[in-house]
Coordinates of C-alpha atoms in Angstrom, one line a residue:
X9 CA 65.6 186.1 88.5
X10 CA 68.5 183.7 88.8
X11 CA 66.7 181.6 91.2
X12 CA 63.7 181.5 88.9
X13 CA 65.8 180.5 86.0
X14 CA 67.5 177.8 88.0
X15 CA 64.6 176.4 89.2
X16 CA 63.2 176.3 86.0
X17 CA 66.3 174.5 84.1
X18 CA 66.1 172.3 87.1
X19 CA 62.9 171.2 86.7
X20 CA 63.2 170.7 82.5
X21 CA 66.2 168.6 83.3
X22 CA 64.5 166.3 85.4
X23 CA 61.4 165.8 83.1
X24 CA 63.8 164.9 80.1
X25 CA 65.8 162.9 82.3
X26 CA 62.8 160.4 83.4
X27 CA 60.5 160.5 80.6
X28 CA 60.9 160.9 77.2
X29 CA 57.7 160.3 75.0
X30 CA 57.3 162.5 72.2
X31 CA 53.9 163.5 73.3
X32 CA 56.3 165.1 76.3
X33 CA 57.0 168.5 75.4
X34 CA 61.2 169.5 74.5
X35 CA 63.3 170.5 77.4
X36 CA 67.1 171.4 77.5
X37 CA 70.1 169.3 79.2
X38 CA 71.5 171.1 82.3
X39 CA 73.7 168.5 83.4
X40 CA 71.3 166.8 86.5
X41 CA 72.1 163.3 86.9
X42 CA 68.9 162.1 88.0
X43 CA 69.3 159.2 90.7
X44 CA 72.8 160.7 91.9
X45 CA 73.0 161.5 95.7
X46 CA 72.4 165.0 97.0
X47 CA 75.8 166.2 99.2
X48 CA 74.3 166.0 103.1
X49 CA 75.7 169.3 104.4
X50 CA 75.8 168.9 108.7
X51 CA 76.6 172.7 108.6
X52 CA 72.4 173.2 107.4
X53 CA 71.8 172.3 110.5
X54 CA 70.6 175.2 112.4
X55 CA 71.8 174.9 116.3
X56 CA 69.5 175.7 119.2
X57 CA 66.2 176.1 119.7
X58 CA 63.1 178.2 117.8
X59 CA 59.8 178.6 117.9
X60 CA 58.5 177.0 114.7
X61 CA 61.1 174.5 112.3
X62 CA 59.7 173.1 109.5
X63 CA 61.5 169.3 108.0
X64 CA 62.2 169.3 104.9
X65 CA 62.8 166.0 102.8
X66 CA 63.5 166.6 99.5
X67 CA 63.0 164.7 96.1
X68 CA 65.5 162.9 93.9
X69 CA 68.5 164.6 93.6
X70 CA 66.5 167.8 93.9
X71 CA 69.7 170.1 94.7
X72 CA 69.5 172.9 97.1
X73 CA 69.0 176.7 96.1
X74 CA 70.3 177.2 99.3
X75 CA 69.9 174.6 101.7
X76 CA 66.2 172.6 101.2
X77 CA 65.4 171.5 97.6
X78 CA 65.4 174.6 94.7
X79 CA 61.6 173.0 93.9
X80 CA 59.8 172.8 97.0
X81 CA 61.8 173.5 100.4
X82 CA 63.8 176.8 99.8
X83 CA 60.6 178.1 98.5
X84 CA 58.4 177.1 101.3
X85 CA 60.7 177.7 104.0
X86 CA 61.9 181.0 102.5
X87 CA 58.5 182.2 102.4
X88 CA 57.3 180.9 106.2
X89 CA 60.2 182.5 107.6
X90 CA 58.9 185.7 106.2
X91 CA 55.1 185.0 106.9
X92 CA 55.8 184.7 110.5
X93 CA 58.9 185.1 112.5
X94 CA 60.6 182.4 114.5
X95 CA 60.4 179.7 111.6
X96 CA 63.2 177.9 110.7
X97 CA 63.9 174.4 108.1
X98 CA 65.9 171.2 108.5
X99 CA 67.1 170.0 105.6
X100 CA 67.3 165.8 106.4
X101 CA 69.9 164.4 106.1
X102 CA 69.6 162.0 103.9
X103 CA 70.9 161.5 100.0
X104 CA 67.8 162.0 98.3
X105 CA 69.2 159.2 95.5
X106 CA 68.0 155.6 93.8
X107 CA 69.5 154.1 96.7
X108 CA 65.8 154.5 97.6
X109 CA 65.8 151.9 100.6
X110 CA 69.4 152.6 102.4
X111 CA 69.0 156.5 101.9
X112 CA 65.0 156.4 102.6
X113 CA 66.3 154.2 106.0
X114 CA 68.7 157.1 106.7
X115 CA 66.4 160.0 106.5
X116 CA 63.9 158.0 108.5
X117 CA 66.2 157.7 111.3
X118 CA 66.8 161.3 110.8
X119 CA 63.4 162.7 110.9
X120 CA 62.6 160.5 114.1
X121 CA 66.2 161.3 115.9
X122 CA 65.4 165.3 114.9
X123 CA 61.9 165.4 116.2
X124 CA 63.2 163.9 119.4
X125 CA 66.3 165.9 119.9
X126 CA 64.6 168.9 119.6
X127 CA 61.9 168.3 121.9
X128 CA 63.9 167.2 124.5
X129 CA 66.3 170.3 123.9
X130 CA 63.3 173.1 123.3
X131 CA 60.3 171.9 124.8
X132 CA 58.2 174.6 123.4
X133 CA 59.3 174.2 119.5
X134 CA 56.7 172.7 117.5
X135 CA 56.9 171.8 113.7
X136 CA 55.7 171.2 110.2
X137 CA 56.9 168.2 108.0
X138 CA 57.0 169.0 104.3
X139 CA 58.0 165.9 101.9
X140 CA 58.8 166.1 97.8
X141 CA 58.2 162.7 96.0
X142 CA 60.7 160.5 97.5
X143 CA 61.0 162.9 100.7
X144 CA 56.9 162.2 100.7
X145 CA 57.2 158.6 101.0
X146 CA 60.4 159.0 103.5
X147 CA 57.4 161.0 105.6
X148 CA 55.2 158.2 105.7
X149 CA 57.5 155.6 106.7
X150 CA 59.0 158.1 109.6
X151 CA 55.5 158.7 110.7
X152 CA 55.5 155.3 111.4
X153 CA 57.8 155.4 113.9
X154 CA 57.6 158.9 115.9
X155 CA 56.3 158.6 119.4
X156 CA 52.2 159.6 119.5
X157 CA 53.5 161.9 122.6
X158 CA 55.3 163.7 120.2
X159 CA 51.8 164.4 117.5
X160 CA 50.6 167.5 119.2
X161 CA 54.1 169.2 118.7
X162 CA 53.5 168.4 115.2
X163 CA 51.4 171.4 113.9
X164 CA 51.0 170.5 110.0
X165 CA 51.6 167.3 107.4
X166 CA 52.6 169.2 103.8
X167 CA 53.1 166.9 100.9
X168 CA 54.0 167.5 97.1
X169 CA 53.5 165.1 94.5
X170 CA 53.4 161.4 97.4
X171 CA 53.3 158.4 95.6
X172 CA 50.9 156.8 98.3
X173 CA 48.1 159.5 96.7
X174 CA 48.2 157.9 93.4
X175 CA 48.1 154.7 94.8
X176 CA 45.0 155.5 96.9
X177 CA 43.5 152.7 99.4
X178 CA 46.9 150.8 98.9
X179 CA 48.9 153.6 99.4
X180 CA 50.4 153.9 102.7
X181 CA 48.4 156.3 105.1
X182 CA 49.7 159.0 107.8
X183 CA 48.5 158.1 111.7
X184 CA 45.1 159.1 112.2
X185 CA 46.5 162.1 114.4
X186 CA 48.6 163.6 111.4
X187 CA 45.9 162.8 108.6
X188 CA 43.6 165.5 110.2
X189 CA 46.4 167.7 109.9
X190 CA 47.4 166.5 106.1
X191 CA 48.1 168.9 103.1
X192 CA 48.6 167.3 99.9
X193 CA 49.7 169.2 96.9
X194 CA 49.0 167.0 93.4
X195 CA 49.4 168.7 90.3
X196 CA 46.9 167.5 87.5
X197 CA 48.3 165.2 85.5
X198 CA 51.5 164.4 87.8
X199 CA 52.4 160.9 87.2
X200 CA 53.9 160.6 90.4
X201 CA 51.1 161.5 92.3
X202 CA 47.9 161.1 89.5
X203 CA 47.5 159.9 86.1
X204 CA 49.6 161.6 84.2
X205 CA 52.9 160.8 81.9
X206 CA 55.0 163.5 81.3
X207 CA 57.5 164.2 84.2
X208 CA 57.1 167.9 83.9
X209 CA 53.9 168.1 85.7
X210 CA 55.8 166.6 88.7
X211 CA 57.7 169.9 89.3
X212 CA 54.6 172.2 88.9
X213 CA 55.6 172.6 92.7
X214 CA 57.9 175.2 92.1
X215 CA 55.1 177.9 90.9
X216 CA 53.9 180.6 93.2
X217 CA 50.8 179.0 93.3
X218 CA 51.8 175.9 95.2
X219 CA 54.2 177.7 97.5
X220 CA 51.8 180.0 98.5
X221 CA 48.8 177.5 99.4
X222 CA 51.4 175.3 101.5
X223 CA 52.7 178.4 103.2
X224 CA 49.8 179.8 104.4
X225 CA 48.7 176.2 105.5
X226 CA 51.6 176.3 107.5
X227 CA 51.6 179.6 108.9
X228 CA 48.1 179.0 110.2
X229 CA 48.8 175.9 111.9
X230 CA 51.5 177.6 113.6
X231 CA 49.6 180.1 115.1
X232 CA 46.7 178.3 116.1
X233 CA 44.5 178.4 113.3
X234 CA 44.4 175.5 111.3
X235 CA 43.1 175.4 108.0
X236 CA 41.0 172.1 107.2
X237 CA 42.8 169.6 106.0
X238 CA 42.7 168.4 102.1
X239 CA 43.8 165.6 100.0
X240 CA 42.6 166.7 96.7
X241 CA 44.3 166.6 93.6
X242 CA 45.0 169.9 91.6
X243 CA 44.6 173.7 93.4
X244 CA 41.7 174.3 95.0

């Protein structure tokens, strides 16, 4: 119950804190500075090897509930790890903040140093790559840069509310390679990721619903059986 309600004054803080037409409905303060850096905790990390590890990159000052992002990553990652033993998440290390271009350049790095580390250290491990708004556009620019030897290791692509879906053709597009193994999660109405304008659609990510269609897409990909890959927009 406390995480739900936590999650939930989360969420209403950030929607009043980023839009505020009156056509929006009222949400209560929780204090959330929205645009304020997200502490980077090294001691996250988790050391050694697994068989599954899923990177997280979180949205905008989207604080941890414990370690990934109370919206999206403690929820999927929490719920993997109990789908199918041997999954683990990585929380990048990055500040999740307005800085957008330093920070997004720092959790770049990270994903791309991570990816490689790992596979160098635990040849077998193999992984998913989940991204939250901002974290969804730090995924495409990291994509950019992780070596094509390294794609088959890379089981599924899970995004929640990516800017580059709402931009559409213009938007920037995951490698060929990782497309056909692309999830995206839009809420209708998410003006982030559709046509929307009320912020509160944009954390729709946190209900059951979601978490459960990006988990199972995960869980299959993990063990072999992929689920087709979709970029609609609302649940299918």
């Amino acid at each position: 119950m406390a995480r739900i309600l936590l999650s939930i004054l989360f969420a209403a803080s950030w929607a009043s804190c980023t839009f505020a037409q009156s056509d929006c409905p009222p949400l209560p303060e929780t204090g959330v500075q929205i645009g304020e850096p997200v502490p980077i905790v090294p001691g996250d990390i988790p050391a050694g090897c697994s068989a599954f590890e899923i990177l997280v990159a979180r949205g905008t000052s989207e604080p941890s509930f414990p370690k990934f992002g109370v919206i999206v990553g403690d929820p999927v990652v929490g719920n993997a790890s109990v789908a199918l033993a041997g999954v683990r998440g990585y929380p990048v290390q990055y500040p999740a903040s307005s800085a957008i271009i330093t920070g997004g350049r720092q959790g770049i790095a990270d994903i791309v140093n991570r990816l490689n580390a790992q596979s160098r250290t635990c040849p077998n491990q193999t992984f998913a790559l989940v991204g939250y708004s901002q974290g969804a556009s730090i995924m495409h620019k990291a994509a950019e840069k992780i070596p094509t030897a390294l794609y088959p290791k890379i089981k599924s692509v899970v995004m929640f509310g990516d800017p580059n879906l709402r931009l559409g053709r213009l938007g920037e597009q995951f490698p060929t390679a990782l497309r056909a193994k692309l999830l995206q999660n839009c809420a209708i109405d998410d003006p982030v990721c559709d046509k929307g304008t009320c912020q509160i659609h944009h954390l729709e990510y946190i209900r059951p619903e979601w978490t459960n269609r990006a988990v199972n897409f995960i869980v299959k990909a993990f063990q072999g059986t992929p689920l087709p890959p979709s970029e609609t927009v609302g649940l299918e």
